[in-house]
mmCIF file of C-alpha atoms and ligand atoms in Angstrom:
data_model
loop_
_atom_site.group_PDB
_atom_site.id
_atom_site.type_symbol
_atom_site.label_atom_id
_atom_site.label_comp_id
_atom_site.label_asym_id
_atom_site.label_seq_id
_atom_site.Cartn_x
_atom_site.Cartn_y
_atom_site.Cartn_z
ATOM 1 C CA UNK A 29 -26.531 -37.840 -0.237
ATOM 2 C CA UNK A 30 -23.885 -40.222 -0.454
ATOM 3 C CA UNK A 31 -20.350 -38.789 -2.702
ATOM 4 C CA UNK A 32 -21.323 -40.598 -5.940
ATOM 5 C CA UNK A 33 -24.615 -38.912 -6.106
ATOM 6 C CA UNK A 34 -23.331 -35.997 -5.314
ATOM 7 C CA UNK A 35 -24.027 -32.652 -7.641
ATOM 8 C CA UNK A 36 -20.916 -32.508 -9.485
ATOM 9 C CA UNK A 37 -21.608 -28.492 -10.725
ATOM 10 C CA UNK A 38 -22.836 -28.259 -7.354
ATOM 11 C CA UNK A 39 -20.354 -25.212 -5.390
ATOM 12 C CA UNK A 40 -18.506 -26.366 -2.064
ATOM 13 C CA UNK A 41 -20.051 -24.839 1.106
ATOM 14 C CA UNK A 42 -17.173 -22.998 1.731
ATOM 15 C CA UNK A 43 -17.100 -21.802 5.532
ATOM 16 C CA UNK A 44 -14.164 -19.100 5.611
ATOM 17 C CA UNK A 45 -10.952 -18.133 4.603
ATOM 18 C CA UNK A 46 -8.690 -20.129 7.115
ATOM 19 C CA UNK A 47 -5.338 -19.794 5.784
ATOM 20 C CA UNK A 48 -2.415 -18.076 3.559
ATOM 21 C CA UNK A 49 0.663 -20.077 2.169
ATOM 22 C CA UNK A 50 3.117 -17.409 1.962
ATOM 23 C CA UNK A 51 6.841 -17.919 0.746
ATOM 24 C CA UNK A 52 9.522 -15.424 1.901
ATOM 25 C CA UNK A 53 12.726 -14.626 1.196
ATOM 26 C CA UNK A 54 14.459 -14.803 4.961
ATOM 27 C CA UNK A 55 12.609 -17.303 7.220
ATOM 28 C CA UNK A 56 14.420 -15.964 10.425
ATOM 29 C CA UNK A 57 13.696 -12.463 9.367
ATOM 30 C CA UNK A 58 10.101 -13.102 8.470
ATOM 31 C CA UNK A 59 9.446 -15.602 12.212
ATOM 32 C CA UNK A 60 10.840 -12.019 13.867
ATOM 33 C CA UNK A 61 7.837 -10.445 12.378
ATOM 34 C CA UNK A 62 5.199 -12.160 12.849
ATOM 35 C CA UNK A 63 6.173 -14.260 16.042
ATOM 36 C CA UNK A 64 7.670 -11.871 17.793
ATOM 37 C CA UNK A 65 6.776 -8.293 16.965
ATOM 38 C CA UNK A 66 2.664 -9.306 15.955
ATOM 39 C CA UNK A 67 2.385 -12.285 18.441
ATOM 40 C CA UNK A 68 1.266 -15.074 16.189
ATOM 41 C CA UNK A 69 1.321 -18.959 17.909
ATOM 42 C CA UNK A 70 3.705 -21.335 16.983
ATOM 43 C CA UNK A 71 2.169 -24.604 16.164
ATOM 44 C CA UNK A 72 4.321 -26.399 14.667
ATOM 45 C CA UNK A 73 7.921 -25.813 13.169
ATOM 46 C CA UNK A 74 9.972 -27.815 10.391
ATOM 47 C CA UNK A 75 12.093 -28.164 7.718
ATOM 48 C CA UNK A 76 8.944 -27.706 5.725
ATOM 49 C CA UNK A 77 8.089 -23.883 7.098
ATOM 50 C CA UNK A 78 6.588 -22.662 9.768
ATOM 51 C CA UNK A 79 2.846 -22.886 10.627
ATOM 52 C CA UNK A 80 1.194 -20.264 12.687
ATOM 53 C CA UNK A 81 -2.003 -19.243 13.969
ATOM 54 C CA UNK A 82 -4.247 -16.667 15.933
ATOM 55 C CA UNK A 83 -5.314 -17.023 19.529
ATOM 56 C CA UNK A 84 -8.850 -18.023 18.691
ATOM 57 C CA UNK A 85 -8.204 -20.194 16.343
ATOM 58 C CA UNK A 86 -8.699 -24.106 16.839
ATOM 59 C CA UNK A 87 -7.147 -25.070 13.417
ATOM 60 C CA UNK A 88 -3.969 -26.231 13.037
ATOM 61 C CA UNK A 89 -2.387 -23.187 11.029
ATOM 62 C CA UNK A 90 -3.900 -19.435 9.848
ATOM 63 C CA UNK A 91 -0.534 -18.666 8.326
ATOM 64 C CA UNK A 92 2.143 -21.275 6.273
ATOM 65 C CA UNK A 93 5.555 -19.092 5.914
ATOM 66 C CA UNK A 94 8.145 -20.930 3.894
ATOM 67 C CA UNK A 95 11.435 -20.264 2.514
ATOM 68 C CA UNK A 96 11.906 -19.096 -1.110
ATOM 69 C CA UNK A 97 13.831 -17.326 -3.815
ATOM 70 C CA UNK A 98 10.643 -14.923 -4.209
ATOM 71 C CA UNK A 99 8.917 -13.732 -2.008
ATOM 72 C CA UNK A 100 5.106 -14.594 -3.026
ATOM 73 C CA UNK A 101 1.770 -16.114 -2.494
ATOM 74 C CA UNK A 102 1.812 -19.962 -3.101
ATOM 75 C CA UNK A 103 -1.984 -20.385 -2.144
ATOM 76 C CA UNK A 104 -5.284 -18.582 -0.410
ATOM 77 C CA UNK A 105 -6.588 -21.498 1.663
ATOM 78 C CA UNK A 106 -10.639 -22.077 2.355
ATOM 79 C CA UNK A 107 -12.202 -24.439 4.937
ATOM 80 C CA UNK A 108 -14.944 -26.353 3.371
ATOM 81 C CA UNK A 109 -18.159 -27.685 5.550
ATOM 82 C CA UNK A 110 -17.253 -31.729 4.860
ATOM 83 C CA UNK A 111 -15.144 -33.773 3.290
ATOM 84 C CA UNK A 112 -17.602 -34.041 0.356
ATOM 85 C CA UNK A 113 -16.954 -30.400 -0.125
ATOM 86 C CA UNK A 114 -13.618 -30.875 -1.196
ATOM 87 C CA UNK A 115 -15.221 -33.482 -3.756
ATOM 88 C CA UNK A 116 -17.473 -30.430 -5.299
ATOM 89 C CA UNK A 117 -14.529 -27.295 -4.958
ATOM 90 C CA UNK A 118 -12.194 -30.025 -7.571
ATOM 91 C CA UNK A 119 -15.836 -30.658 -10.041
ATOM 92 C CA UNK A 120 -17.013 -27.059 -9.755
ATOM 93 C CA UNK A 121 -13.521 -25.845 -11.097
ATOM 94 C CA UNK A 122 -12.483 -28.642 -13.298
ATOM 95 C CA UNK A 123 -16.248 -28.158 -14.998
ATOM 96 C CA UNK A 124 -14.970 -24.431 -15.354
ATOM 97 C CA UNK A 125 -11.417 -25.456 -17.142
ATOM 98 C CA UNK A 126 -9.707 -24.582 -14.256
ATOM 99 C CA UNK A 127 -6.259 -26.649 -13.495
ATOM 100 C CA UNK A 128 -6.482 -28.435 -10.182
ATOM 101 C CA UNK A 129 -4.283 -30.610 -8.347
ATOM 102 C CA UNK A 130 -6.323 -32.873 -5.309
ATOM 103 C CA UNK A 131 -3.486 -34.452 -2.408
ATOM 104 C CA UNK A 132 -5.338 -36.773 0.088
ATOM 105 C CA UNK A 133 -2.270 -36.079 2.347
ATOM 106 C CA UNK A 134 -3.197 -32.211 2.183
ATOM 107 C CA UNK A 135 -0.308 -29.254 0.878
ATOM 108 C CA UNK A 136 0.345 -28.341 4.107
ATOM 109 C CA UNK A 137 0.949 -29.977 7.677
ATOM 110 C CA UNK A 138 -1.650 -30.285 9.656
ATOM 111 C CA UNK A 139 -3.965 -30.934 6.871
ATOM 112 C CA UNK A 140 -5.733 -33.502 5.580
ATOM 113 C CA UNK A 141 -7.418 -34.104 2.372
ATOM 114 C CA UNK A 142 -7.326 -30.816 -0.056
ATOM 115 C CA UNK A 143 -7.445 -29.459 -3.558
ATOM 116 C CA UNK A 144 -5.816 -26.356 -4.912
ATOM 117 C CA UNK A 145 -7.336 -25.297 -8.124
ATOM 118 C CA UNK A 146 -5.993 -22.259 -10.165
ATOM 119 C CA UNK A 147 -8.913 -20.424 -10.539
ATOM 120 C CA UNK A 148 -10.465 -18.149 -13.366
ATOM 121 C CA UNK A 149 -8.771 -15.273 -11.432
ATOM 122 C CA UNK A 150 -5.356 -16.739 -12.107
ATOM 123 C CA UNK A 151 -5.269 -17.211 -8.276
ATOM 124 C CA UNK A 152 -4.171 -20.299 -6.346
ATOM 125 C CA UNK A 153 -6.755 -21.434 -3.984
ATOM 126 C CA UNK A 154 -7.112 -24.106 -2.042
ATOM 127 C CA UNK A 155 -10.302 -25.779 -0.392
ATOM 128 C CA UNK A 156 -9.709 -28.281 2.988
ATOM 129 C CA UNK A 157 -12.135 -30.097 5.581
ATOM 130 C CA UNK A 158 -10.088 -32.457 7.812
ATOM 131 C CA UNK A 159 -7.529 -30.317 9.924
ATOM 132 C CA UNK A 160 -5.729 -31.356 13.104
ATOM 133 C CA UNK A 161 -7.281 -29.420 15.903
ATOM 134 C CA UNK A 162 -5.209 -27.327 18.490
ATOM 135 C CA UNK A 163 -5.841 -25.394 21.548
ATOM 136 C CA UNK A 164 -8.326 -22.099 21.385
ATOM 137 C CA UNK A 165 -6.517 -19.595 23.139
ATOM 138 C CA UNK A 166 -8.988 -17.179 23.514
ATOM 139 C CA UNK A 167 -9.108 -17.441 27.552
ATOM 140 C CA UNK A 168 -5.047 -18.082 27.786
ATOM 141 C CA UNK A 169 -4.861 -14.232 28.883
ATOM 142 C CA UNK A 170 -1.089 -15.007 30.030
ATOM 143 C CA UNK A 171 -0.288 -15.671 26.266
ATOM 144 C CA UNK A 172 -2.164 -12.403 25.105
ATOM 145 C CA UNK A 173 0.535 -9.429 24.649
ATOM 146 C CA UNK A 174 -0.232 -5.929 23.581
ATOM 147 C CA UNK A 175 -2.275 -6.459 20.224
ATOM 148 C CA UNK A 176 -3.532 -9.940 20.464
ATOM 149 C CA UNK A 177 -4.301 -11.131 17.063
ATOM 150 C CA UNK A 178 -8.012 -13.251 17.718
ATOM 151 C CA UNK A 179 -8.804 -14.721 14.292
ATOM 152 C CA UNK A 180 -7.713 -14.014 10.573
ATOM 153 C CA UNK A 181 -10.314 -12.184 8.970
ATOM 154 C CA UNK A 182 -9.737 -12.225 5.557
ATOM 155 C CA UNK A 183 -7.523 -12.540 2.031
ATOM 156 C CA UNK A 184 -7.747 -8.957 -0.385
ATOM 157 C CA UNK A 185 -6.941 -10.357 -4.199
ATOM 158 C CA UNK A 186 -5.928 -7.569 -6.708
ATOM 159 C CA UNK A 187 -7.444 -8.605 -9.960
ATOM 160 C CA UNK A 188 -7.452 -6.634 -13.263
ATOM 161 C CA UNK A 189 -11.994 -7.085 -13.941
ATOM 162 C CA UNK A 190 -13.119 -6.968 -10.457
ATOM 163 C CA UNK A 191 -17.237 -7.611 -12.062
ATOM 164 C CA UNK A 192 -15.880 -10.704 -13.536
ATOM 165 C CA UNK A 193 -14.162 -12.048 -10.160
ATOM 166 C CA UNK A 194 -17.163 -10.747 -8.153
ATOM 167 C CA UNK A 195 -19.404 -12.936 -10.586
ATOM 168 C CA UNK A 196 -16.821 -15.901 -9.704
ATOM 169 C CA UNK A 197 -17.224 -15.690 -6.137
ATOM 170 C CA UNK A 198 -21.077 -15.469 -6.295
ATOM 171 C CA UNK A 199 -21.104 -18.645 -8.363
ATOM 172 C CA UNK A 200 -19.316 -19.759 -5.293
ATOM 173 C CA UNK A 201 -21.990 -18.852 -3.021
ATOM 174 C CA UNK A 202 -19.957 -15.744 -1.516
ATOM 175 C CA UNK A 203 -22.384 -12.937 -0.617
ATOM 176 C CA UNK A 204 -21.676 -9.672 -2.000
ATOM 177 C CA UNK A 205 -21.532 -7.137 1.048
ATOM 178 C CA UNK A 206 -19.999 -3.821 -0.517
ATOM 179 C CA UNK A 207 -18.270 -2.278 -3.395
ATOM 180 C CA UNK A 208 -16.807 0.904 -4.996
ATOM 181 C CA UNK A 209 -18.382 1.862 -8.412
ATOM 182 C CA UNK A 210 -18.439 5.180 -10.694
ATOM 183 C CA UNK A 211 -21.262 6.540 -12.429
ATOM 184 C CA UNK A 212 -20.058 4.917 -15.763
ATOM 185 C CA UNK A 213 -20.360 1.541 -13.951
ATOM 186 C CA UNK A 214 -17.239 0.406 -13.749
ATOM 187 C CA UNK A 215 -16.024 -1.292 -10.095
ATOM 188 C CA UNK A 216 -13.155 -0.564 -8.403
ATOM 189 C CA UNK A 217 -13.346 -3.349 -5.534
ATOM 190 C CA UNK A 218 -15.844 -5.441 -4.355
ATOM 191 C CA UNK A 219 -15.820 -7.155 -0.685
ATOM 192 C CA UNK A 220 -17.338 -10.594 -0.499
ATOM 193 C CA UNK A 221 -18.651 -13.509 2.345
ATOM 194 C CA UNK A 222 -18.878 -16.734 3.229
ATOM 195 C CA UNK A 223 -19.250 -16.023 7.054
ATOM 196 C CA UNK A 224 -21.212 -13.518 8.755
ATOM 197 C CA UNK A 225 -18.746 -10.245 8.539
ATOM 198 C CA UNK A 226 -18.442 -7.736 5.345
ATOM 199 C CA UNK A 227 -15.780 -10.198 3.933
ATOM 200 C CA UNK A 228 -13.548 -13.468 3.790
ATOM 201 C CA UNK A 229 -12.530 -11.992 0.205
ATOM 202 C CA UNK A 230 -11.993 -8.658 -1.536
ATOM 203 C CA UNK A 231 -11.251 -8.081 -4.999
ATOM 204 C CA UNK A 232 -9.386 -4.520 -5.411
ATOM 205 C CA UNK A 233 -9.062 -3.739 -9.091
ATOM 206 C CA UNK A 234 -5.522 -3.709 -10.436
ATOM 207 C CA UNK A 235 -2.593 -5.358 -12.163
ATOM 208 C CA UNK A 236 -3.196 -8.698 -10.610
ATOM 209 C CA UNK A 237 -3.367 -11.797 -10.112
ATOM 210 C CA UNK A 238 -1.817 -10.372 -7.057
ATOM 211 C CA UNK A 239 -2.327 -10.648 -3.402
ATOM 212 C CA UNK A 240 -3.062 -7.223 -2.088
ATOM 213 C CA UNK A 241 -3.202 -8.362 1.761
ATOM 214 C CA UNK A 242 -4.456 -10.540 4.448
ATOM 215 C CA UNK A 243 -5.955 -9.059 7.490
ATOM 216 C CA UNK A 244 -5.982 -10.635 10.933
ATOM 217 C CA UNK A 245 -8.789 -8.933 13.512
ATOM 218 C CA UNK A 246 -8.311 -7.755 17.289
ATOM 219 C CA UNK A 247 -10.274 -7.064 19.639
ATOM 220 C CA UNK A 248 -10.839 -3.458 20.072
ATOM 221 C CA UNK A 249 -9.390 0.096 18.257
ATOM 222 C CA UNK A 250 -7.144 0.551 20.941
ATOM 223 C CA UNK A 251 -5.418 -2.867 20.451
ATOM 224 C CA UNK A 252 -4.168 -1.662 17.291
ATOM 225 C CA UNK A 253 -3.252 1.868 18.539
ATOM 226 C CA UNK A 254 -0.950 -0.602 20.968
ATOM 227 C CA UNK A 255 0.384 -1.860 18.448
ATOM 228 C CA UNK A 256 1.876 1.971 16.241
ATOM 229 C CA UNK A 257 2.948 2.530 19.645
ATOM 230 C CA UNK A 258 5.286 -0.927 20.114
ATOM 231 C CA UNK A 259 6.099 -0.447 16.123
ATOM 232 C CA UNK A 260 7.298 3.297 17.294
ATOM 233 C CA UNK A 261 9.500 2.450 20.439
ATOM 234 C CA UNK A 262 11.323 -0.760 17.959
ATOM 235 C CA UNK A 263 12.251 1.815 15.814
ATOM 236 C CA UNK A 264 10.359 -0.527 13.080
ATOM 237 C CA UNK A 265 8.045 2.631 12.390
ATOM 238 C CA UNK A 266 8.945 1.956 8.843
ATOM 239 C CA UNK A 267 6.517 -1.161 9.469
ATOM 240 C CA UNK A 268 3.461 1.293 8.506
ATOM 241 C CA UNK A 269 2.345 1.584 5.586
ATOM 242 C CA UNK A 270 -1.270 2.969 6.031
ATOM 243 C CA UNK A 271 -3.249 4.550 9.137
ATOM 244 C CA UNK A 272 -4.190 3.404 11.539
ATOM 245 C CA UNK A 273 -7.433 4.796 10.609
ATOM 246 C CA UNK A 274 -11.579 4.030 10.297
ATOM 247 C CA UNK A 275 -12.528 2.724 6.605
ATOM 248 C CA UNK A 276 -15.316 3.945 4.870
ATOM 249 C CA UNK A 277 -16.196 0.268 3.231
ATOM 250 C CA UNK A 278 -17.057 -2.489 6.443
ATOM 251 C CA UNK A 279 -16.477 0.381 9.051
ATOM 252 C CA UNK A 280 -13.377 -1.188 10.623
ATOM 253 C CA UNK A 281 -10.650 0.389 12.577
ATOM 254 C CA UNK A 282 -7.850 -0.552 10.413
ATOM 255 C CA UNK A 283 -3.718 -0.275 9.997
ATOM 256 C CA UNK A 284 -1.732 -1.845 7.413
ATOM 257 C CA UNK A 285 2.011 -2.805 7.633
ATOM 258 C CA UNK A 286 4.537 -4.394 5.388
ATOM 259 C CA UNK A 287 6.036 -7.237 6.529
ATOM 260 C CA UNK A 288 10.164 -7.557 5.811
ATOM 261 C CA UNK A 289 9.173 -8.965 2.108
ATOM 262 C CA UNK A 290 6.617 -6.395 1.466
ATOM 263 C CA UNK A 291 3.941 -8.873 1.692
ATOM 264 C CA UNK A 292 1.110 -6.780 3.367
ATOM 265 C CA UNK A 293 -0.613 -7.428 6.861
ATOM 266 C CA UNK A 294 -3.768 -5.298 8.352
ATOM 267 C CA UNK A 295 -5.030 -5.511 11.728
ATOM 268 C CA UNK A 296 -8.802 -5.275 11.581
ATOM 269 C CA UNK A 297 -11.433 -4.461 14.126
ATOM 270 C CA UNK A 298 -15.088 -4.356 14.435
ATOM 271 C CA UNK A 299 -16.678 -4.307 10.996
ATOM 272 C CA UNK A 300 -20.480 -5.235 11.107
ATOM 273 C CA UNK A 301 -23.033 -8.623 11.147
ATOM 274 C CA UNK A 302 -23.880 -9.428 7.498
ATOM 275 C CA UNK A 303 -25.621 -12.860 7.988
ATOM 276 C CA UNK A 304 -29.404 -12.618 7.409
ATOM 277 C CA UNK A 305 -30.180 -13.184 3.286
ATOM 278 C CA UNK A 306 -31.562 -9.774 2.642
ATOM 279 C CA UNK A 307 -28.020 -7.963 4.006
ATOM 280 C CA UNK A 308 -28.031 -4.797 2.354
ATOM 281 C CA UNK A 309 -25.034 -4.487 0.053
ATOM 282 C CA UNK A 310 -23.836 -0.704 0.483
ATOM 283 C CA UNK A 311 -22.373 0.771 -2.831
ATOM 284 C CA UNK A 312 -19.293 3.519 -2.584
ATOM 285 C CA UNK A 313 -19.176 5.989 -5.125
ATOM 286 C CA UNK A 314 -15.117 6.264 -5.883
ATOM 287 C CA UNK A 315 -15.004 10.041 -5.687
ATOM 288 C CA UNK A 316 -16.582 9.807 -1.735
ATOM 289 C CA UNK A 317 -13.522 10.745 0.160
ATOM 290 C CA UNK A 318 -14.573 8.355 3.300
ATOM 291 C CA UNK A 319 -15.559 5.246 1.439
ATOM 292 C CA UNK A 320 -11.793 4.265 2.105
ATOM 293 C CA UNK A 321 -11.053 5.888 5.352
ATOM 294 C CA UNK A 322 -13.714 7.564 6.900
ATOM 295 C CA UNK A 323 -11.813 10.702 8.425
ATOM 296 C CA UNK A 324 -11.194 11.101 5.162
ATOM 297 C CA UNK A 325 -6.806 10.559 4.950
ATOM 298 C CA UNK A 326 -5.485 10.309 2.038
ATOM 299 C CA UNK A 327 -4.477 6.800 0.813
ATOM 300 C CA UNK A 328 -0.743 6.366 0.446
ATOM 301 C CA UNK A 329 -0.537 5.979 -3.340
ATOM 302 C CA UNK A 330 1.914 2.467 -2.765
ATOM 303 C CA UNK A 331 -1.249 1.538 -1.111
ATOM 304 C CA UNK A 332 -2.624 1.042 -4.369
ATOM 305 C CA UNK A 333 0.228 0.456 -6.789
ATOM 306 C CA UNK A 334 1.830 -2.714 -4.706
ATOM 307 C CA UNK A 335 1.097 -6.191 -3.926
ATOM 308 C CA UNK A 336 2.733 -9.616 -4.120
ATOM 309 C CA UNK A 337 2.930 -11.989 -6.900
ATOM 310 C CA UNK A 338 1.269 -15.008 -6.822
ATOM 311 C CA UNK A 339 2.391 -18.619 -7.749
ATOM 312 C CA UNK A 340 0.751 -21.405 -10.068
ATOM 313 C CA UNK A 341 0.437 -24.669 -8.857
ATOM 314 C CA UNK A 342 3.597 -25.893 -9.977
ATOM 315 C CA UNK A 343 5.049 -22.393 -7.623
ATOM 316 C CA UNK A 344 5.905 -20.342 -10.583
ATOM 317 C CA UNK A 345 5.091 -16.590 -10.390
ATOM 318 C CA UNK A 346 2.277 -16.014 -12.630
ATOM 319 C CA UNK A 347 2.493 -12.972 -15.322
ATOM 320 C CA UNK A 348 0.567 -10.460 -14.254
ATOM 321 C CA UNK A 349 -1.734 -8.889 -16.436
ATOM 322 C CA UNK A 350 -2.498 -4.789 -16.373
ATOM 323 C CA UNK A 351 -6.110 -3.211 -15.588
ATOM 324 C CA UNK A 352 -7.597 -1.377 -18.505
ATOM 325 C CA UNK A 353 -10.527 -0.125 -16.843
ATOM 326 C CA UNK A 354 -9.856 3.394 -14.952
ATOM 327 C CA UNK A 355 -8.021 2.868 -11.622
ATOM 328 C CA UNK A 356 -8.609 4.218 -8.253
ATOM 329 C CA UNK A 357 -6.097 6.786 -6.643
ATOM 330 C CA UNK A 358 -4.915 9.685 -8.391
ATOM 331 C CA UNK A 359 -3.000 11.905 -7.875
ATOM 332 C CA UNK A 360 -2.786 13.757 -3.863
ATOM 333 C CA UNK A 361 -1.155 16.288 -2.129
ATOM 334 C CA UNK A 362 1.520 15.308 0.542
ATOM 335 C CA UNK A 363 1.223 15.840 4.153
ATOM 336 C CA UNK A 364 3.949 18.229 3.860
ATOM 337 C CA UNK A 365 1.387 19.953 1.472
ATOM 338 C CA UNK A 366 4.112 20.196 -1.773
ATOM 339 C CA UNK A 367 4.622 16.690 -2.650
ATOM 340 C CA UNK A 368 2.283 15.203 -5.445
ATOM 341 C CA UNK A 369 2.617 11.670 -5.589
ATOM 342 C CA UNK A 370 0.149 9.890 -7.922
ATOM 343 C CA UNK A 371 -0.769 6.409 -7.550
ATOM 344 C CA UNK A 372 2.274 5.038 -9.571
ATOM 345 C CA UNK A 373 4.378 6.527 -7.013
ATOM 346 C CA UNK A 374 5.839 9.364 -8.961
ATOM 347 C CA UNK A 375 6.862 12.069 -6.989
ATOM 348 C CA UNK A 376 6.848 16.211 -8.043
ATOM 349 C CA UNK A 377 7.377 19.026 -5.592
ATOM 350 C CA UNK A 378 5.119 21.880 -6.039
ATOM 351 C CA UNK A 379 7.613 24.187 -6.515
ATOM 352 C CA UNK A 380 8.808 22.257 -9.742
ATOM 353 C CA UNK A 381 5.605 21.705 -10.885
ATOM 354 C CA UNK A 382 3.854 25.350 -10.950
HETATM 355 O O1 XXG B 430 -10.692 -4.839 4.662
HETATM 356 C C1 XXG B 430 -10.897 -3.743 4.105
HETATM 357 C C2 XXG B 430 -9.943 -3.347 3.042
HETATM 358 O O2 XXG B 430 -10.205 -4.110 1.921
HETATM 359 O O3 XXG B 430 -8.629 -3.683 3.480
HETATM 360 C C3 XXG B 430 -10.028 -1.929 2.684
HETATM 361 C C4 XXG B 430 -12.003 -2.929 4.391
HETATM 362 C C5 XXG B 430 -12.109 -1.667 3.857
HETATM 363 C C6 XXG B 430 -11.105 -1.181 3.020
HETATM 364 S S1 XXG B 430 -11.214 0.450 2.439
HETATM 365 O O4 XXG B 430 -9.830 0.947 2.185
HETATM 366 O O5 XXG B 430 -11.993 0.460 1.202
HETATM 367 O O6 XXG B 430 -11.910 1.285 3.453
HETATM 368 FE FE1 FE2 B 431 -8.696 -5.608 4.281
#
């Protein structure tokens, strides 16, 4: 099929989620974090930002940090199967009124021809082929430090009508692999793939758009345990945010931090193969206690209530619109076993409360 006969509805064969474009306030602050406490590579460095990537990747970049007044998302990035792809992600959005804005020089170094559409999520997105290729680290064991960071795994969107999004990324060809419902119906989150794990993209339903995290994977449970450990003995226990711990939803070994903007980071291990067509697609009920961490810890209600804005494509935060469905969380009972917090982050003491 030659590009003018291509299906112009036709989706993109999107392969993964390959990259985040990620503004921060401090550059020097942020490059600490991520270079030299989580053990990113350094591919390339410039006026422009600074492009970064995991050890087994062979891309040019996983992660874009630039300099900006606020800290926020600019764009979730996608690698497409060809070039024509990037033909069909621009028709399949523009045919659904999206905006979309198509540089043959690419957004970001390193790559080539791209388009970043806005989509019907109010997210940013972009969709690439042609990348500059770069050395797979994966046997560079001299480079590998405590918790080496193999691959980025995926993006986690917070979106007011996760069934609408979820219908979105099916029209996109993303398998559904696992959600959280209630009896009533109603879905909480919803994880969804391109490639053959439990996700490239999860929709958690909230204020949004808002990007709730990106995870990057390890190797093995104890890799991240290696990594609360060198968190602990910085003193930058403050870092944590959630676990580590074993989710529920893709079985993972997990642990989520918050990078010096608040922009949030989980390292990821060993969810599950999800490739053949007739995957089964394993539904949550949102009062199990496990379907979010299977020893069943209590989520940390800021878990929930925070993520970072997002920018349009001319890098203006968008407005962020409230759920009205019912939300996840609630209300819990503190370690110290007095503190409520619910999931807004209000605090009581039970001695106040009673
Ligand atoms: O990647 C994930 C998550 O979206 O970060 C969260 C897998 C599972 C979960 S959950 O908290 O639902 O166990
Ligand atoms: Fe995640």
């Amino acid at each position: 099929m030659n590009r003018m006969s291509a299906d112009r509805s036709a989706a993109p064969d999107v392969l993964r989620a390959a990259y985040v474009d990620l503004v921060v306030t401090d550059l020097a602050r942020a490059r600490d974090f991520y270079v030299d406490v989580l053990g990113l590579v350094v591919t390339r460095e410039d006026e422009s930002g600074i492009y970064l990537r995991t050890l087994e990747e062979f891309i040019h970049h996983n992660l874009v940090l630039r300099q900006g007044p606020v800290a926020a998302c600019a764009a979730v990035a996608y690698r497409v199967r060809t070039p024509d792809d990037v033909d069909r992600a621009e028709a399949f959005h523009a045919a659904l009124g999206c905006r979309t804005e198509r540089r043959r020089g690419g957004f970001a170094s390193g790559i080539g021809d791209a388009v970043r559409v806005e989509d019907p999520m109010g997210f940013t997105c972009e969709y690439f082929h042609d990348v500059a290729l770069v050395d797979r680290l994966t046997w560079r064991y001299d480079l590998h430090r405590g918790t080496p960071l193999a691959r980025l795994d995926h993006f986690n969107l917070v979106t007011p009508d996760v069934a609408r999004g979820c219908a979105h990324l099916r029209s996109l060809g993303f398998r559904l692999t696992e959600d959280i419902q209630d009896g009533d119906g109603v879905t909480y989150a919803a994880w969804l793939g391109r490639k053959q794990t439990v996700h490239d993209t999860a929709l958690t339903g909230g204020d949004g758009p808002r990007l709730h995290h990106l995870a990057f994977s390890t190797y093995e449970s104890h890799h991240v345990l290696a990594l609360c450990d060198l968190l602990g003995a910085l003193g930058r226990h403050d870092l944590i945010e959630r676990g580590p711990g074993r989710h529920g939803v893709s079985n993972a070994f997990y642990l989520y931090l918050r990078d010096p903007d608040g922009h949030r980071i989980e390292i990821y291990t060993h969810d599950y193969y999800t490739g053949d067509p007739d995957n089964p697609v394993v539904t949550w009920d949102v009062g199990d206690e496990q379907r979010r961490d299977w020893w069943g810890n209590p989520v940390v209600p800021r878990w929930y209530a925070e993520a970072s804005l997002v920018l349009d494509l001319d890098g203006n935060p968008r407005e962020v619109v409230p759920r009205t469905e019912p939300r996840e969380g609630g209300v819990r009972v503190g370690a110290d076993g007095f503190t409520f917090r619910t999931d807004t982050g209000e605090e009581t003491k039970l001695g106040t409360q009673l």
